[in-house]
Short mmCIF file of C-alpha atoms and ligand atoms in Angstrom, two decimals:
data_model
loop_
_atom_site.label_atom_id
_atom_site.label_comp_id
_atom_site.label_asym_id
_atom_site.label_seq_id
_atom_site.Cartn_x
_atom_site.Cartn_y
_atom_site.Cartn_z
CA UNK A 1 210.31 -117.43 -76.98
CA UNK A 2 213.85 -116.31 -76.50
CA UNK A 3 214.73 -112.66 -76.77
CA UNK A 4 217.05 -112.17 -79.66
CA UNK A 5 220.47 -110.68 -79.10
CA UNK A 6 223.11 -110.89 -81.74
CA UNK A 7 226.43 -111.80 -80.24
CA UNK A 8 229.72 -113.00 -81.50
CA UNK A 9 230.13 -116.75 -81.60
CA UNK A 10 232.14 -118.36 -78.84
CA UNK A 11 235.71 -119.13 -79.69
CA UNK A 12 237.14 -122.52 -78.89
CA UNK A 13 239.85 -122.08 -76.25
CA UNK A 14 243.12 -123.93 -76.32
CA UNK A 15 242.35 -127.15 -74.50
CA UNK A 16 244.22 -128.10 -71.37
CA UNK A 17 244.28 -131.49 -69.75
CA UNK A 18 241.66 -132.17 -67.12
CA UNK A 19 243.02 -132.65 -63.62
CA UNK A 20 241.82 -135.67 -61.67
CA UNK A 21 238.85 -134.96 -59.44
CA UNK A 22 240.12 -135.37 -55.91
CA UNK A 23 237.35 -134.85 -53.35
CA UNK A 24 238.36 -132.36 -50.67
CA UNK A 25 236.61 -130.56 -47.81
CA UNK A 26 235.35 -127.05 -48.54
CA UNK A 27 236.03 -124.80 -45.58
CA UNK A 28 236.47 -121.45 -47.40
CA UNK A 29 233.43 -119.16 -47.52
CA UNK A 30 234.93 -117.23 -50.44
CA UNK A 31 237.02 -119.46 -52.61
CA UNK A 32 240.20 -118.25 -54.22
CA UNK A 33 240.01 -118.08 -57.98
CA UNK A 34 241.68 -121.47 -58.11
CA UNK A 35 243.30 -122.87 -61.22
CA UNK A 36 240.49 -124.30 -63.25
CA UNK A 37 240.52 -127.08 -65.72
CA UNK A 38 239.06 -126.01 -68.99
CA UNK A 39 237.94 -128.63 -71.41
CA UNK A 40 236.43 -128.77 -74.84
CA UNK A 41 235.95 -131.64 -77.20
CA UNK A 42 239.58 -132.58 -77.72
CA UNK A 43 240.89 -133.64 -74.31
CA UNK A 44 238.05 -135.94 -73.31
CA UNK A 45 239.31 -139.47 -73.34
CA UNK A 46 235.84 -140.95 -73.30
CA UNK A 47 233.74 -142.69 -75.82
CA UNK A 48 230.92 -140.22 -75.53
CA UNK A 49 228.75 -142.09 -77.97
CA UNK A 50 228.83 -145.22 -75.88
CA UNK A 51 228.46 -143.58 -72.50
CA UNK A 52 225.77 -141.09 -73.36
CA UNK A 53 224.39 -141.96 -76.77
CA UNK A 54 223.03 -139.16 -78.92
CA UNK A 55 222.42 -141.05 -82.07
CA UNK A 56 218.81 -140.82 -83.08
CA UNK A 57 218.01 -139.17 -86.36
CA UNK A 58 216.35 -135.84 -85.72
CA UNK A 59 213.55 -134.46 -87.89
CA UNK A 60 214.67 -131.73 -90.19
CA UNK A 61 211.95 -129.17 -90.82
CA UNK A 62 210.51 -127.01 -88.05
CA UNK A 63 207.03 -128.39 -88.70
CA UNK A 64 208.28 -131.95 -88.41
CA UNK A 65 210.14 -131.11 -85.24
CA UNK A 66 207.06 -129.59 -83.67
CA UNK A 67 204.94 -132.56 -84.66
CA UNK A 68 207.54 -134.88 -83.25
CA UNK A 69 207.87 -133.31 -79.80
CA UNK A 70 204.12 -132.70 -79.49
CA UNK A 71 203.61 -136.39 -80.31
CA UNK A 72 206.06 -137.36 -77.58
CA UNK A 73 204.39 -135.03 -75.09
CA UNK A 74 200.99 -136.43 -76.03
CA UNK A 75 202.25 -139.99 -75.77
CA UNK A 76 203.76 -139.21 -72.38
CA UNK A 77 200.54 -137.71 -71.08
CA UNK A 78 198.34 -140.22 -72.87
CA UNK A 79 197.08 -142.02 -69.78
CA UNK A 80 195.88 -138.82 -68.16
CA UNK A 81 194.71 -137.60 -71.51
CA UNK A 82 192.67 -140.76 -72.14
CA UNK A 83 191.13 -140.64 -68.70
CA UNK A 84 190.10 -137.04 -69.07
CA UNK A 85 188.97 -137.22 -72.69
CA UNK A 86 187.01 -140.45 -72.40
CA UNK A 87 184.97 -139.00 -69.57
CA UNK A 88 183.31 -136.65 -71.97
CA UNK A 89 182.42 -139.16 -74.65
CA UNK A 90 178.62 -139.30 -74.77
CA UNK A 91 178.47 -138.04 -71.18
CA UNK A 92 175.50 -136.33 -69.55
CA UNK A 93 176.23 -133.15 -67.62
CA UNK A 94 175.38 -134.38 -64.16
CA UNK A 95 176.92 -135.05 -60.76
CA UNK A 96 178.41 -138.31 -62.00
CA UNK A 97 180.43 -136.43 -64.60
CA UNK A 98 181.78 -133.97 -62.02
CA UNK A 99 182.67 -136.83 -59.72
CA UNK A 100 184.50 -138.73 -62.42
CA UNK A 101 186.24 -135.54 -63.41
CA UNK A 102 187.34 -135.03 -59.83
CA UNK A 103 188.83 -138.52 -59.70
CA UNK A 104 190.58 -138.09 -63.05
CA UNK A 105 192.11 -134.75 -62.02
CA UNK A 106 193.28 -136.16 -58.70
CA UNK A 107 194.74 -139.17 -60.50
CA UNK A 108 196.61 -136.80 -62.80
CA UNK A 109 198.49 -135.38 -59.75
CA UNK A 110 196.65 -132.05 -59.87
CA UNK A 111 196.12 -132.22 -56.09
CA UNK A 112 193.04 -131.36 -54.06
CA UNK A 113 193.30 -127.61 -54.25
CA UNK A 114 193.73 -127.29 -58.02
CA UNK A 115 191.11 -129.98 -58.63
CA UNK A 116 188.57 -128.20 -56.46
CA UNK A 117 189.40 -124.87 -58.07
CA UNK A 118 188.91 -126.26 -61.58
CA UNK A 119 185.67 -128.05 -60.72
CA UNK A 120 184.15 -125.02 -59.00
CA UNK A 121 185.07 -122.81 -61.94
CA UNK A 122 183.68 -125.38 -64.38
CA UNK A 123 180.36 -125.66 -62.54
CA UNK A 124 180.03 -121.87 -62.62
CA UNK A 125 180.85 -121.70 -66.30
CA UNK A 126 178.45 -124.50 -67.23
CA UNK A 127 175.69 -122.65 -65.38
CA UNK A 128 176.46 -119.16 -66.64
CA UNK A 129 177.00 -120.18 -70.26
CA UNK A 130 174.15 -122.72 -70.10
CA UNK A 131 176.36 -125.44 -71.53
CA UNK A 132 174.37 -128.52 -72.43
CA UNK A 133 176.61 -130.95 -74.24
CA UNK A 134 179.74 -132.75 -73.18
CA UNK A 135 181.92 -131.32 -75.95
CA UNK A 136 181.16 -127.79 -74.79
CA UNK A 137 181.96 -128.71 -71.19
CA UNK A 138 185.23 -130.23 -72.28
CA UNK A 139 186.09 -127.07 -74.20
CA UNK A 140 185.23 -125.04 -71.09
CA UNK A 141 187.51 -127.20 -68.94
CA UNK A 142 190.30 -126.77 -71.47
CA UNK A 143 189.87 -123.01 -71.35
CA UNK A 144 189.95 -123.01 -67.54
CA UNK A 145 193.08 -125.16 -67.48
CA UNK A 146 194.87 -122.86 -69.91
CA UNK A 147 193.84 -119.90 -67.74
CA UNK A 148 195.22 -121.67 -64.66
CA UNK A 149 198.54 -122.58 -66.29
CA UNK A 150 199.09 -119.35 -68.20
CA UNK A 151 200.82 -117.57 -65.27
CA UNK A 152 203.50 -120.31 -65.44
CA UNK A 153 204.28 -119.47 -69.06
CA UNK A 154 207.17 -117.05 -69.15
CA UNK A 155 210.08 -116.94 -71.59
CA UNK A 156 213.60 -117.04 -70.30
CA UNK A 157 215.03 -113.67 -71.27
CA UNK A 158 218.57 -113.72 -72.47
CA UNK A 159 221.01 -110.85 -72.77
CA UNK A 160 220.01 -109.01 -69.59
CA UNK A 161 223.45 -109.40 -68.02
CA UNK A 162 226.96 -110.10 -69.22
CA UNK A 163 227.18 -112.89 -68.51
CA UNK A 164 223.74 -114.11 -67.55
CA UNK A 165 224.53 -116.51 -64.71
CA UNK A 166 222.21 -119.45 -64.14
CA UNK A 167 222.34 -121.95 -61.30
CA UNK A 168 220.60 -125.29 -61.80
CA UNK A 169 219.37 -127.35 -58.86
CA UNK A 170 217.15 -130.33 -58.17
CA UNK A 171 216.84 -133.75 -56.59
CA UNK A 172 218.97 -136.68 -57.74
CA UNK A 173 218.32 -137.78 -61.29
CA UNK A 174 215.76 -135.07 -62.08
CA UNK A 175 217.53 -134.25 -65.34
CA UNK A 176 219.69 -131.26 -64.36
CA UNK A 177 222.79 -132.11 -66.36
CA UNK A 178 220.82 -133.22 -69.41
CA UNK A 179 218.78 -130.02 -69.26
CA UNK A 180 221.96 -127.94 -69.13
CA UNK A 181 223.19 -129.73 -72.24
CA UNK A 182 219.92 -129.07 -74.05
CA UNK A 183 219.82 -125.46 -72.87
CA UNK A 184 223.34 -124.87 -74.14
CA UNK A 185 222.16 -125.83 -77.60
CA UNK A 186 219.04 -123.65 -77.36
CA UNK A 187 221.15 -120.70 -76.36
CA UNK A 188 223.68 -121.21 -79.10
CA UNK A 189 220.80 -121.14 -81.55
CA UNK A 190 220.03 -117.69 -80.14
CA UNK A 191 223.63 -116.64 -80.86
CA UNK A 192 224.58 -116.82 -77.21
CA UNK A 193 228.02 -118.02 -76.22
CA UNK A 194 227.89 -120.45 -73.30
CA UNK A 195 230.19 -121.58 -70.50
CA UNK A 196 229.36 -124.52 -68.25
CA UNK A 197 230.50 -125.08 -64.67
CA UNK A 198 230.86 -128.65 -63.39
CA UNK A 199 229.46 -127.85 -59.95
CA UNK A 200 228.50 -131.46 -59.23
CA UNK A 201 231.68 -132.45 -57.47
CA UNK A 202 229.90 -135.21 -55.60
CA UNK A 203 228.63 -137.90 -57.95
CA UNK A 204 231.16 -140.08 -59.73
CA UNK A 205 231.41 -139.22 -63.44
CA UNK A 206 229.17 -136.15 -63.08
CA UNK A 207 231.94 -133.94 -64.40
CA UNK A 208 232.58 -136.21 -67.37
CA UNK A 209 228.85 -136.30 -68.12
CA UNK A 210 228.76 -132.49 -68.32
CA UNK A 211 231.87 -132.51 -70.47
CA UNK A 212 230.21 -134.83 -72.94
CA UNK A 213 227.36 -132.37 -73.23
CA UNK A 214 229.94 -129.60 -73.62
CA UNK A 215 231.58 -131.62 -76.35
CA UNK A 216 228.30 -132.10 -78.19
CA UNK A 217 227.75 -128.36 -78.17
CA UNK A 218 231.40 -127.36 -78.53
CA UNK A 219 231.11 -125.44 -75.29
CA UNK A 220 233.79 -124.88 -72.66
CA UNK A 221 233.35 -126.65 -69.32
CA UNK A 222 235.02 -125.28 -66.20
CA UNK A 223 235.93 -127.82 -63.56
CA UNK A 224 238.32 -128.00 -60.64
CA UNK A 225 240.33 -130.58 -58.84
CA UNK A 226 238.88 -129.28 -55.56
CA UNK A 227 235.69 -130.84 -54.29
CA UNK A 228 234.13 -127.46 -53.51
CA UNK A 229 231.19 -126.74 -55.80
CA UNK A 230 231.06 -123.10 -54.67
CA UNK A 231 234.68 -122.68 -55.76
CA UNK A 232 233.92 -124.13 -59.19
CA UNK A 233 230.91 -121.84 -59.56
CA UNK A 234 232.91 -118.79 -58.47
CA UNK A 235 235.65 -119.64 -60.88
CA UNK A 236 233.23 -120.13 -63.76
CA UNK A 237 231.66 -116.73 -63.14
CA UNK A 238 235.09 -115.07 -63.12
CA UNK A 239 236.05 -116.94 -66.24
CA UNK A 240 232.76 -116.06 -67.92
CA UNK A 241 233.34 -112.38 -67.22
CA UNK A 242 236.94 -112.51 -68.46
CA UNK A 243 236.00 -114.30 -71.67
CA UNK A 244 232.97 -112.13 -72.32
CA UNK A 245 230.59 -115.07 -72.68
CA UNK A 246 226.85 -114.50 -72.71
CA UNK A 247 225.62 -117.29 -70.44
CA UNK A 248 227.23 -119.21 -67.59
CA UNK A 249 225.34 -122.30 -66.40
CA UNK A 250 226.31 -123.91 -63.10
CA UNK A 251 225.43 -127.57 -62.64
CA UNK A 252 224.95 -128.81 -59.06
CA UNK A 253 224.78 -132.21 -57.43
CA UNK A 254 221.38 -133.77 -56.84
CA UNK A 255 220.01 -133.49 -53.31
CA UNK A 256 216.81 -134.02 -51.38
CA UNK A 257 215.22 -131.07 -49.61
CA UNK A 258 215.33 -133.13 -46.42
CA UNK A 259 219.15 -133.24 -46.52
CA UNK A 260 219.52 -129.96 -44.72
CA UNK A 261 223.30 -129.74 -44.87
CA UNK A 262 223.13 -130.19 -48.64
CA UNK A 263 220.49 -127.49 -48.90
CA UNK A 264 222.85 -125.25 -46.91
CA UNK A 265 225.60 -126.09 -49.39
CA UNK A 266 223.29 -125.00 -52.21
CA UNK A 267 222.68 -121.68 -50.47
CA UNK A 268 226.42 -121.26 -50.14
CA UNK A 269 226.96 -121.89 -53.85
CA UNK A 270 224.38 -119.20 -54.58
CA UNK A 271 225.99 -116.76 -52.15
CA UNK A 272 229.45 -117.34 -53.56
CA UNK A 273 228.22 -116.87 -57.13
CA UNK A 274 226.97 -113.48 -55.92
CA UNK A 275 230.46 -112.68 -54.72
CA UNK A 276 231.80 -113.47 -58.18
CA UNK A 277 229.31 -111.09 -59.79
CA UNK A 278 226.93 -108.61 -58.22
CA UNK A 279 223.32 -109.69 -58.57
CA UNK A 280 224.21 -113.18 -59.79
CA UNK A 281 222.87 -115.80 -60.17
CA UNK A 282 220.30 -114.06 -62.34
CA UNK A 283 218.38 -117.27 -62.81
CA UNK A 284 218.02 -119.95 -60.16
CA UNK A 285 216.32 -122.94 -61.71
CA UNK A 286 214.81 -126.07 -60.23
CA UNK A 287 214.65 -129.12 -62.48
CA UNK A 288 211.78 -131.46 -61.66
CA UNK A 289 211.15 -134.96 -62.94
CA UNK A 290 207.61 -134.85 -64.34
CA UNK A 291 206.98 -138.33 -62.97
CA UNK A 292 207.47 -137.20 -59.40
CA UNK A 293 203.76 -136.63 -58.80
CA UNK A 294 202.60 -134.55 -55.86
CA UNK A 295 206.07 -134.64 -54.30
CA UNK A 296 207.09 -132.16 -57.00
CA UNK A 297 205.14 -129.53 -55.11
CA UNK A 298 207.11 -130.19 -51.94
CA UNK A 299 210.30 -129.87 -53.99
CA UNK A 300 209.25 -126.52 -55.44
CA UNK A 301 208.40 -125.20 -51.98
CA UNK A 302 211.61 -126.41 -50.33
CA UNK A 303 213.99 -125.25 -53.07
CA UNK A 304 212.11 -121.97 -53.44
CA UNK A 305 212.35 -121.32 -49.70
CA UNK A 306 216.08 -122.06 -49.78
CA UNK A 307 217.04 -120.36 -53.05
CA UNK A 308 214.21 -118.05 -54.17
CA UNK A 309 213.72 -119.80 -57.48
CA UNK A 310 213.23 -117.82 -60.66
CA UNK A 311 212.14 -120.71 -62.85
CA UNK A 312 211.39 -124.40 -63.29
CA UNK A 313 212.14 -127.00 -65.90
CA UNK A 314 209.84 -130.05 -65.89
CA UNK A 315 211.54 -133.04 -67.51
CA UNK A 316 210.48 -136.47 -68.73
CA UNK A 317 207.02 -135.43 -69.84
CA UNK A 318 207.53 -137.91 -72.67
CA UNK A 319 207.49 -140.73 -70.11
CA UNK A 320 204.73 -141.77 -67.79
CA UNK A 321 204.18 -138.33 -66.29
CA UNK A 322 200.63 -137.40 -65.49
CA UNK A 323 200.97 -133.68 -66.06
CA UNK A 324 198.48 -132.53 -63.47
CA UNK A 325 201.23 -131.42 -61.13
CA UNK A 326 201.61 -128.25 -63.16
CA UNK A 327 198.10 -127.29 -62.06
CA UNK A 328 199.10 -127.89 -58.44
CA UNK A 329 202.22 -125.74 -58.89
CA UNK A 330 200.18 -122.99 -60.55
CA UNK A 331 197.81 -122.90 -57.59
CA UNK A 332 200.26 -123.11 -54.71
CA UNK A 333 203.71 -121.90 -55.78
CA UNK A 334 203.50 -120.40 -59.27
CA UNK A 335 207.19 -120.33 -60.20
CA UNK A 336 207.46 -119.88 -64.00
CA UNK A 337 208.05 -123.03 -66.03
CA UNK A 338 210.62 -121.96 -68.58
CA UNK A 339 210.97 -125.29 -70.33
CA UNK A 340 209.66 -128.81 -70.50
CA UNK A 341 211.77 -131.86 -71.33
CA UNK A 342 210.25 -134.33 -73.77
CA UNK A 343 213.12 -136.77 -74.33
CA UNK A 344 216.77 -137.51 -73.70
CA UNK A 345 218.21 -135.90 -76.81
CA UNK A 346 219.68 -132.50 -77.43
CA UNK A 347 216.57 -131.14 -79.16
CA UNK A 348 214.09 -132.49 -76.64
CA UNK A 349 213.55 -129.29 -74.70
CA UNK A 350 210.70 -126.90 -75.42
CA UNK A 351 209.57 -123.60 -73.97
CA UNK A 352 206.48 -124.23 -71.86
CA UNK A 353 203.31 -123.18 -73.62
CA UNK A 354 200.11 -123.49 -71.58
CA UNK A 355 197.82 -123.91 -74.59
CA UNK A 356 199.99 -126.60 -76.19
CA UNK A 357 200.34 -128.42 -72.91
CA UNK A 358 196.59 -128.48 -72.24
CA UNK A 359 195.97 -129.58 -75.81
CA UNK A 360 198.31 -132.53 -75.25
CA UNK A 361 196.54 -133.28 -71.98
CA UNK A 362 192.92 -132.90 -73.08
CA UNK A 363 193.10 -133.35 -76.81
N1 LIG B 1 212.76 -139.51 -71.24
C1 LIG B 1 213.44 -138.47 -70.75
N2 LIG B 1 214.55 -138.68 -70.04
C2 LIG B 1 215.21 -137.62 -69.56
C3 LIG B 1 214.77 -136.28 -69.75
N3 LIG B 1 215.65 -135.46 -69.13
C4 LIG B 1 216.59 -136.24 -68.58
N4 LIG B 1 216.34 -137.54 -68.82
C5 LIG B 1 217.11 -138.72 -68.38
O1 LIG B 1 217.12 -138.76 -66.97
C6 LIG B 1 218.33 -139.36 -66.51
C7 LIG B 1 218.97 -138.46 -65.47
O2 LIG B 1 219.39 -137.28 -66.11
P1 LIG B 1 220.57 -136.38 -65.54
O3 LIG B 1 220.63 -135.19 -66.42
O4 LIG B 1 221.79 -137.16 -65.34
O5 LIG B 1 219.94 -135.99 -64.15
P2 LIG B 1 220.63 -135.15 -62.98
O6 LIG B 1 219.54 -134.39 -62.32
O7 LIG B 1 221.76 -134.36 -63.51
O8 LIG B 1 221.14 -136.34 -62.04
P3 LIG B 1 222.16 -136.23 -60.80
O9 LIG B 1 223.26 -135.34 -61.24
O10 LIG B 1 222.58 -137.63 -60.57
O11 LIG B 1 221.38 -135.67 -59.66
C8 LIG B 1 219.19 -139.58 -67.74
O12 LIG B 1 219.07 -140.91 -68.14
C9 LIG B 1 218.57 -138.66 -68.77
O13 LIG B 1 218.76 -139.11 -70.09
C10 LIG B 1 213.55 -136.09 -70.49
O14 LIG B 1 213.06 -134.98 -70.71
N5 LIG B 1 212.93 -137.22 -70.96
MG1 LIG B 2 223.73 -134.25 -62.89
#
């Protein structure tokens, strides 16, 4: 999925102590390149293992890995999957089936519009192709769902800029920081050197959490004593340019789209990143908790209106997510889904693949 670009490996910088995080007002529109704290594994006086455990044994072969994350995705979507699959068992192709299908799709968070679209298309297909048995109708639905979700499938292209600057946003607890940690590992596998910016200057321990992820990946984390996230982001971009790293990822504090001043702050971070490097951020991502249901759509719209999103990451699809919300997103605001999160560990991030996703959903 990733484009391949051979780069030199990132060197570990000489660690400096981390300054205490003193919250401060942020009046400057363009922050000075303030003295940043740079941290790698060594200076963190935290028991990372206890705070953010990363202990589970990971499968070794690629085939095992694939089986493992597909199993978790399937397990996560199993309720929706059961509902949808069971409908077709021994079913007659009649109005009852369409009605039950409508309920199941709505229950899966697909929303009215996507549900109606899928049902209309299915009725047409059943008629045109003269489908008579339930298995064939199920296969037709699967095909239509893949078709609907395919526009969301787009690989994140690396190596287009030096550095490629990515800003990560989302509501509280969506999985932003975890996703950044997982992405750092993905990118290192693609020979990309990575720099992280601790742009969540709001939540207690947010900076330390990012540093633990940095430590796991042996990646530098830029943070500042100032409480201005735009200043941290600006500084990270400057630092990324100076060090010649391939990817800079800027973490941000969680916020609700209804908190207008915080949405303004997000716009400011984006603007200031652009002052650090022309055309940056090159990727503006929204991380969505897959369990959010139909509200996810409102989040996509609000963050897209504010930031002009370039991509989404849907997390926690290993949990109790219903999955249908991707259909709603595809119909109303088709921002590409670069990755899906299927667990809390470093390897639990996968490029979104429409066919695989629908297979997990429909069997
Ligand atoms: N099961 C599961 N849990 C996840 C996934 N992604 C993140 N989490 C968990 O979700 C919780 C919140 O993750 P964070 O990365 O801290 O979320 P955040 O968006 O940075 O949160 P704030 O910074 O507080 O807004 C943590 O317990 C993560 O381990 C996933 O794909 N699956
Ligand atoms: Mg966070």
